[in-house]
Amino acid sequence: MIKHFITSVFVLCFIVTQLHGQETSVRVVDHNTGSPVPFAHFKVTDLKNKSVRYCVTDTAGIAKFNADKPVEIVVTYVGYKNYLDTLYPGKSVEVRLTPDIISFDEVVVTAQYEPVSTDRSLYKVKVINTMQLQKKAAYDLAGLLRTQMNVRLSQDGAIGTGMSMQGLAGENVKILIDGVPVIGRLNGVVDLGQVNVQQAQQVEVIEGPMSVIYGSNALAGVINIIPKDNVNERMFINLNGYYETVGVYNFDGMAGFRLGKHSVTLTAGRNFFDGFSQISSGREMEWKPKRQLNAAVGYDYKFRKAIIKAHLSQFDELLQDKGNLLAPYFERAFDNYFNTQRTTGKLSFQTLGTRNFVMDNSYSTYKRTRTLYYNNLALLEKTHIEDEVTAFRSLLSRGIYTYKLKSDDFGFQTGYDVNSEWAEGQRIGNETRNITDAALFLSMQYKPACYLSLQPGLRAAYNSQYDAPLIYAFHIKAGPYRDFTLRTSYSSGFRAPSLKELYMNFVDVNHNIIGNTNLQAETSDNVQFALTKKLEGPISMAETELSLFANNVKNIITLAVMPDESYTYINVAMYKTRGINLTYRRFFKSGLDFRFACGTTGNSNSNAKTKTNYQWSPEFSSEISYNFKKPAFTVSGFYKYNGKTPTFAVDEEGTVTSSSQDDYNTLDITLSKSVLKKHLTITAGGKNLFNVTSIATSGAQGGGIHGSSSSSVPIAWGRTAFLRLSYDLRARK
């Protein structure tokens, strides 16, 4: 009887095992360090009936699932190469993921038909991914772009940090946050110090005109900041603290949860800067003290084949421009407080599948208030003198329909784009001004061969104040073929003068700029070329790229000095930029990763009175990092040489004169280590180790738009040390 009972138990256990499958355990570790990789994604496919299951590794890097037949697994994780293998029931194995720092498979979304890897994109997209954001420890866009090739930064004590790309000024660079343009340009500049990247997933940079897709302000390129989301997490918390010895104290956090089809994300942060002057000259500081507050809330609802997203963000900055004490008793001073408020609300709808429709609607406001106080420091009293308000509002609606064959041989994208902007305030003459852009655009992707992709595009636009021409572009991608990939394109561009350039009078103690209602619109032609070769060996991977660009801009808008030393905007008949860059990157599986890039950019101007020869400015940059196995930490270095930079000035008669800014070097070194099962990441190091603060200028007329005869311009606030702590806690399914 007992014998029959025991036999029955064994038979029953065997049947249960066969019904439910044997437990298979997989441990995922880093190929270089051997440390576990938590939250790696598994796709488990039954080789017989093709059924698919998904699972995620735990904090120890282990995933367990039942299988009674051989299965195929695909393991993916951001920053690593995909792993493919066949597993048999009941076995425990270890998967070693190889870091993919060269980013063959990084996913980009800006200007794409669908999210694709950088290799498949027809555009040459630079991706600053999560790992690079962590190594650089940058908290705003200015710090992040400081060592990027073809990017030059400029600094103004009141306006903030501006940029140029491919030799074209910031008015021609479109800056997006999750696809929504950042509004509020002063002197053509979106202050990069006001664009936070603490909670960015990645930053995508496309150089060259993108006017077919993004319209005005995209002649030089597009920068799109992709924020983090909680698509895969049931709950997550991220907290960051940052300190820099110059007097920077930042703190921000992000939290979210997902409940069924609903997801909610909350973000908040506070940045504080004490101010800095290279030489103490009283209360007035070259780099003004400022305080920034930002907050955002996001809500997602996921249908079976669609997603609705609602997002609201608020930014508030207070910048203090304190004046020097006044004679004869040196106890009183005039102080200017600049308060900037930027609010953006966004509502999006997106369908999923090969026939995809995306609609983004946003409403953005920008208000900058200058408050003048008469400050009596002896009595500790402030007397309010005046307020000056400048405000911008922008309404955007953008819809795109995309269709692609499953074979990926053909696809097209069509859509509309409507953007209306208003400006008002004392500097606009106490009137409300408006300019509206509306457009229809169409592009097609065709692959006549497996290694050849073609994409023509057209944009028909309407501008409420200027006649907009038909914009067209043609992109070609050949490869990869024998490890070579060729990308080349021709694009036209159009930019109508902004409300600021037309109507805004920017006059204060440091600026004297007058708007010009007689400006003509800019048009441009652009050619891009990039040849890339990638090699993968048993111990290393390498990438070499040669790229060239040429921009011809007709009627480019620039500042001209008037007889009374004020400035106004005028058109220069033709402005040309040319550039060549060579980049080499190599990643060793031992943990060493380095990139070297060199290049030069030249520009020339011509009009009826003057024609200048090309003036060239060289650049060199390098990034080196090494992942040590024991103890596990990463050390990184970021170096850039900015060559002598040619600039030009124009008088009211159109005569062009040349000037230049001296060359300089920057170097940052960071060390990063993760502890507490990779929940806490510590990053520390030094920035601007060559202690650059300002550089000399030569050949300038007077003091330029800042109303000063100074022969130098500020670049950075000197050598500093920093410490950043980032705590991340996530709960998956």
Short mmCIF file of N, CA and C in Angstrom, two decimals, residues 177 208 223 270 277 334 352-353 414 638 649 660 666 668:
data_model
loop_
_atom_site.label_atom_id
_atom_site.label_comp_id
_atom_site.label_asym_id
_atom_site.label_seq_id
_atom_site.Cartn_x
_atom_site.Cartn_y
_atom_site.Cartn_z
N ILE A 177 11.93 70.58 -25.60
CA ILE A 177 11.82 69.69 -24.45
C ILE A 177 10.66 68.75 -24.73
N GLY A 208 22.36 70.91 -38.74
CA GLY A 208 21.90 71.21 -40.09
C GLY A 208 20.43 71.52 -40.12
N ILE A 223 17.94 70.65 -30.99
CA ILE A 223 18.34 69.96 -29.77
C ILE A 223 17.06 69.57 -29.03
N ARG A 270 15.24 72.63 -6.93
CA ARG A 270 15.69 73.98 -6.58
C ARG A 270 17.18 74.09 -6.86
N SER A 277 32.73 86.69 -9.30
CA SER A 277 33.49 87.71 -10.03
C SER A 277 34.96 87.35 -9.94
N PHE A 334 21.69 101.04 -6.41
CA PHE A 334 20.55 100.63 -7.22
C PHE A 334 20.69 99.13 -7.54
N LEU A 352 -0.56 53.50 -31.80
CA LEU A 352 0.55 52.57 -31.92
C LEU A 352 0.34 51.67 -33.13
N GLY A 353 1.43 51.25 -33.74
CA GLY A 353 1.34 50.36 -34.90
C GLY A 353 2.03 50.94 -36.11
N THR A 414 3.20 62.55 -43.16
CA THR A 414 2.59 63.82 -43.50
C THR A 414 2.00 64.44 -42.25
N PHE A 638 37.08 65.07 -19.77
CA PHE A 638 36.47 65.77 -20.91
C PHE A 638 37.30 67.03 -21.19
N ALA A 649 31.32 92.70 -37.01
CA ALA A 649 30.42 93.79 -36.63
C ALA A 649 30.02 94.55 -37.89
N SER A 660 37.80 89.28 -33.16
CA SER A 660 38.03 87.88 -32.79
C SER A 660 38.10 87.75 -31.28
N THR A 666 39.45 73.90 -21.97
CA THR A 666 38.68 73.48 -20.80
C THR A 666 38.95 72.01 -20.53
N ASP A 668 37.56 68.88 -17.68
CA ASP A 668 36.81 68.37 -16.52
C ASP A 668 37.23 66.93 -16.27
#
